[in-house]
């Protein structure tokens, strides 16, 4: 069986197909882009409150915001190189697991850790995990015929834009949600 998602996630180097018939894989890439952009729009509005609640100041807030992008910048080239060697599946799953762990840590910092440094650590973990953001572009470039690459990559860019727009809206919707244990 040559399931399109399995082709993307099986650890072998994908090859272009005549019709570009990897639609489920491309939908998965778009979904990952939306979630990645949504994350940023939901987290940024809450950062200042979290930082203040745990004794941080504006300078520390700057470190927290920078930590995400700095860790992403440091790891992204390695993620790309590892994808070439190991394949998409393992790298996507590892980076998604790291990002998910960072998000969980961030969500529960005020409850369990009550330390401003955990905010910084959780945002660094999210940055490390979000280093997978551009793998979808690489995957499409490898699996699509050259005449379809641009149009499908535009869909991926639109997915990122949708997540960017939905992030603040989702933040407003969940602003009053309290997690009680």
mmCIF file of C-alpha atoms in Angstrom:
data_model
loop_
_atom_site.group_PDB
_atom_site.id
_atom_site.type_symbol
_atom_site.label_atom_id
_atom_site.label_comp_id
_atom_site.label_asym_id
_atom_site.label_seq_id
_atom_site.Cartn_x
_atom_site.Cartn_y
_atom_site.Cartn_z
ATOM 1 C CA UNK A 1 0.000 0.000 0.000
ATOM 2 C CA UNK A 2 1.192 3.487 -0.813
ATOM 3 C CA UNK A 3 -0.858 5.669 1.502
ATOM 4 C CA UNK A 4 0.010 9.340 0.885
ATOM 5 C CA UNK A 5 0.410 10.092 4.595
ATOM 6 C CA UNK A 6 2.631 7.040 4.976
ATOM 7 C CA UNK A 7 4.725 8.253 2.050
ATOM 8 C CA UNK A 8 5.334 11.489 3.896
ATOM 9 C CA UNK A 9 5.938 9.910 7.264
ATOM 10 C CA UNK A 10 7.746 6.684 6.421
ATOM 11 C CA UNK A 11 11.320 7.910 6.815
ATOM 12 C CA UNK A 12 12.264 7.535 3.144
ATOM 13 C CA UNK A 13 12.938 10.347 0.802
ATOM 14 C CA UNK A 14 9.728 11.204 -1.075
ATOM 15 C CA UNK A 15 9.831 11.360 -4.838
ATOM 16 C CA UNK A 16 7.715 13.557 -7.090
ATOM 17 C CA UNK A 17 4.604 11.916 -8.401
ATOM 18 C CA UNK A 18 3.138 12.680 -11.798
ATOM 19 C CA UNK A 19 -0.137 13.974 -10.400
ATOM 20 C CA UNK A 20 1.071 15.135 -7.007
ATOM 21 C CA UNK A 21 -1.343 12.694 -5.351
ATOM 22 C CA UNK A 22 -0.277 13.225 -1.750
ATOM 23 C CA UNK A 23 -3.340 15.264 -0.747
ATOM 24 C CA UNK A 24 -3.708 13.878 2.811
ATOM 25 C CA UNK A 25 -0.046 14.657 3.445
ATOM 26 C CA UNK A 26 -0.496 18.222 2.226
ATOM 27 C CA UNK A 27 -3.581 18.647 4.408
ATOM 28 C CA UNK A 28 -1.521 17.424 7.368
ATOM 29 C CA UNK A 29 1.211 19.957 6.549
ATOM 30 C CA UNK A 30 -1.396 22.727 6.370
ATOM 31 C CA UNK A 31 -2.900 21.656 9.683
ATOM 32 C CA UNK A 32 0.522 21.756 11.357
ATOM 33 C CA UNK A 33 1.064 25.274 9.971
ATOM 34 C CA UNK A 34 -2.292 26.465 11.313
ATOM 35 C CA UNK A 35 -1.596 25.024 14.765
ATOM 36 C CA UNK A 36 1.894 26.551 14.864
ATOM 37 C CA UNK A 37 0.627 30.017 14.024
ATOM 38 C CA UNK A 38 -2.373 29.635 16.324
ATOM 39 C CA UNK A 39 -0.019 28.846 19.190
ATOM 40 C CA UNK A 40 1.789 32.136 18.860
ATOM 41 C CA UNK A 41 -1.438 34.158 18.748
ATOM 42 C CA UNK A 42 -2.824 32.481 21.840
ATOM 43 C CA UNK A 43 0.343 32.637 23.949
ATOM 44 C CA UNK A 44 1.611 36.168 23.339
ATOM 45 C CA UNK A 45 -1.413 37.933 24.900
ATOM 46 C CA UNK A 46 -1.031 35.936 28.130
ATOM 47 C CA UNK A 47 2.727 36.334 28.511
ATOM 48 C CA UNK A 48 2.704 39.680 30.285
ATOM 49 C CA UNK A 49 0.132 38.534 32.855
ATOM 50 C CA UNK A 50 2.045 35.326 33.539
ATOM 51 C CA UNK A 51 5.329 37.180 33.817
ATOM 52 C CA UNK A 52 3.934 39.729 36.255
ATOM 53 C CA UNK A 53 2.112 37.086 38.276
ATOM 54 C CA UNK A 54 5.383 35.254 38.834
ATOM 55 C CA UNK A 55 7.479 38.315 39.637
ATOM 56 C CA UNK A 56 8.908 39.080 36.212
ATOM 57 C CA UNK A 57 9.429 42.529 34.719
ATOM 58 C CA UNK A 58 9.440 43.932 31.173
ATOM 59 C CA UNK A 59 13.046 42.891 30.639
ATOM 60 C CA UNK A 60 12.238 39.296 31.547
ATOM 61 C CA UNK A 61 9.230 39.409 29.209
ATOM 62 C CA UNK A 62 11.631 40.360 26.403
ATOM 63 C CA UNK A 63 13.783 37.350 27.239
ATOM 64 C CA UNK A 64 10.756 35.054 27.174
ATOM 65 C CA UNK A 65 9.588 36.307 23.787
ATOM 66 C CA UNK A 66 13.113 36.100 22.393
ATOM 67 C CA UNK A 67 13.631 32.602 23.791
ATOM 68 C CA UNK A 68 11.004 31.160 21.460
ATOM 69 C CA UNK A 69 12.483 32.594 18.275
ATOM 70 C CA UNK A 70 16.099 32.153 19.330
ATOM 71 C CA UNK A 71 15.676 28.453 20.114
ATOM 72 C CA UNK A 72 13.757 27.980 16.862
ATOM 73 C CA UNK A 73 16.501 29.733 14.916
ATOM 74 C CA UNK A 74 19.218 27.593 16.487
ATOM 75 C CA UNK A 75 17.504 24.258 15.854
ATOM 76 C CA UNK A 76 15.836 24.806 12.466
ATOM 77 C CA UNK A 77 18.919 24.035 10.336
ATOM 78 C CA UNK A 78 19.520 20.815 12.291
ATOM 79 C CA UNK A 79 15.873 19.812 11.888
ATOM 80 C CA UNK A 80 16.158 20.261 8.133
ATOM 81 C CA UNK A 81 19.376 18.266 7.946
ATOM 82 C CA UNK A 82 17.988 15.488 10.128
ATOM 83 C CA UNK A 83 14.902 15.289 7.951
ATOM 84 C CA UNK A 84 17.141 14.615 4.967
ATOM 85 C CA UNK A 85 18.864 11.798 6.840
ATOM 86 C CA UNK A 86 16.095 10.300 8.973
ATOM 87 C CA UNK A 87 12.896 11.201 7.139
ATOM 88 C CA UNK A 88 9.866 13.300 7.866
ATOM 89 C CA UNK A 89 8.015 11.015 10.279
ATOM 90 C CA UNK A 90 10.525 10.860 13.102
ATOM 91 C CA UNK A 91 11.418 14.529 12.913
ATOM 92 C CA UNK A 92 7.809 15.725 12.742
ATOM 93 C CA UNK A 93 6.796 13.506 15.645
ATOM 94 C CA UNK A 94 9.760 14.539 17.798
ATOM 95 C CA UNK A 95 9.312 18.246 17.184
ATOM 96 C CA UNK A 96 5.554 18.042 17.743
ATOM 97 C CA UNK A 97 6.135 16.173 21.022
ATOM 98 C CA UNK A 98 8.632 18.800 22.209
ATOM 99 C CA UNK A 99 6.265 21.617 21.278
ATOM 100 C CA UNK A 100 3.293 19.920 22.953
ATOM 101 C CA UNK A 101 5.341 19.361 26.124
ATOM 102 C CA UNK A 102 6.346 23.026 26.121
ATOM 103 C CA UNK A 103 2.706 24.093 25.732
ATOM 104 C CA UNK A 104 1.611 21.886 28.637
ATOM 105 C CA UNK A 105 4.422 23.257 30.806
ATOM 106 C CA UNK A 106 3.408 26.811 29.917
ATOM 107 C CA UNK A 107 -0.247 26.175 30.693
ATOM 108 C CA UNK A 108 0.495 24.863 34.157
ATOM 109 C CA UNK A 109 3.382 27.114 35.247
ATOM 110 C CA UNK A 110 1.298 29.235 37.659
ATOM 111 C CA UNK A 111 -0.317 26.119 39.146
ATOM 112 C CA UNK A 112 2.641 23.844 39.735
ATOM 113 C CA UNK A 113 5.985 25.535 39.209
ATOM 114 C CA UNK A 114 5.184 29.111 40.266
ATOM 115 C CA UNK A 115 8.568 30.210 38.972
ATOM 116 C CA UNK A 116 9.125 32.705 36.200
ATOM 117 C CA UNK A 117 12.019 30.663 34.819
ATOM 118 C CA UNK A 118 9.596 27.882 33.865
ATOM 119 C CA UNK A 119 7.884 30.341 31.529
ATOM 120 C CA UNK A 120 11.218 30.884 29.801
ATOM 121 C CA UNK A 121 11.963 27.154 29.652
ATOM 122 C CA UNK A 122 8.508 26.299 28.306
ATOM 123 C CA UNK A 123 8.747 28.938 25.587
ATOM 124 C CA UNK A 124 12.188 27.657 24.606
ATOM 125 C CA UNK A 125 10.727 24.153 24.315
ATOM 126 C CA UNK A 126 7.938 25.505 22.122
ATOM 127 C CA UNK A 127 10.512 27.235 19.939
ATOM 128 C CA UNK A 128 12.502 24.025 19.589
ATOM 129 C CA UNK A 129 9.345 22.165 18.610
ATOM 130 C CA UNK A 130 8.185 24.805 16.179
ATOM 131 C CA UNK A 131 11.374 24.363 14.182
ATOM 132 C CA UNK A 132 9.327 21.969 12.041
ATOM 133 C CA UNK A 133 7.352 24.872 10.566
ATOM 134 C CA UNK A 134 9.096 24.883 7.217
ATOM 135 C CA UNK A 135 9.290 21.132 6.687
ATOM 136 C CA UNK A 136 5.968 21.229 4.861
ATOM 137 C CA UNK A 137 7.456 23.479 2.202
ATOM 138 C CA UNK A 138 10.379 21.111 1.744
ATOM 139 C CA UNK A 139 8.090 18.105 1.559
ATOM 140 C CA UNK A 140 5.915 19.730 -1.087
ATOM 141 C CA UNK A 141 8.965 20.785 -3.051
ATOM 142 C CA UNK A 142 10.128 17.184 -3.131
ATOM 143 C CA UNK A 143 6.840 15.465 -3.909
ATOM 144 C CA UNK A 144 5.040 17.790 -6.294
ATOM 145 C CA UNK A 145 5.695 18.262 -9.977
ATOM 146 C CA UNK A 146 7.467 21.570 -10.553
ATOM 147 C CA UNK A 147 4.412 23.176 -12.147
ATOM 148 C CA UNK A 148 2.318 22.591 -8.980
ATOM 149 C CA UNK A 149 4.811 23.503 -6.271
ATOM 150 C CA UNK A 150 4.055 27.225 -6.155
ATOM 151 C CA UNK A 151 0.292 26.886 -5.952
ATOM 152 C CA UNK A 152 0.448 24.260 -3.203
ATOM 153 C CA UNK A 153 3.018 26.215 -1.229
ATOM 154 C CA UNK A 154 0.698 29.204 -1.415
ATOM 155 C CA UNK A 155 -1.925 27.026 0.270
ATOM 156 C CA UNK A 156 0.595 26.297 3.011
ATOM 157 C CA UNK A 157 1.338 30.003 3.416
ATOM 158 C CA UNK A 158 -2.395 30.723 3.550
ATOM 159 C CA UNK A 159 -2.694 28.093 6.285
ATOM 160 C CA UNK A 160 -0.088 29.914 8.335
ATOM 161 C CA UNK A 161 -1.981 33.174 7.787
ATOM 162 C CA UNK A 162 -5.250 31.574 8.888
ATOM 163 C CA UNK A 163 -3.594 30.429 12.111
ATOM 164 C CA UNK A 164 -2.159 33.905 12.644
ATOM 165 C CA UNK A 165 -5.621 35.456 12.303
ATOM 166 C CA UNK A 166 -7.371 32.828 14.436
ATOM 167 C CA UNK A 167 -4.800 32.988 17.253
ATOM 168 C CA UNK A 168 -5.941 36.254 18.849
ATOM 169 C CA UNK A 169 -9.590 35.265 18.352
ATOM 170 C CA UNK A 170 -8.968 31.967 20.147
ATOM 171 C CA UNK A 171 -7.133 33.854 22.878
ATOM 172 C CA UNK A 172 -10.196 36.012 23.484
ATOM 173 C CA UNK A 173 -12.446 32.950 23.604
ATOM 174 C CA UNK A 174 -10.330 31.125 26.183
ATOM 175 C CA UNK A 175 -9.268 34.159 28.225
ATOM 176 C CA UNK A 176 -11.704 33.405 31.049
ATOM 177 C CA UNK A 177 -11.202 29.650 31.086
ATOM 178 C CA UNK A 178 -9.717 28.545 34.389
ATOM 179 C CA UNK A 179 -8.042 25.211 34.873
ATOM 180 C CA UNK A 180 -8.906 23.995 38.337
ATOM 181 C CA UNK A 181 -7.549 20.921 40.072
#
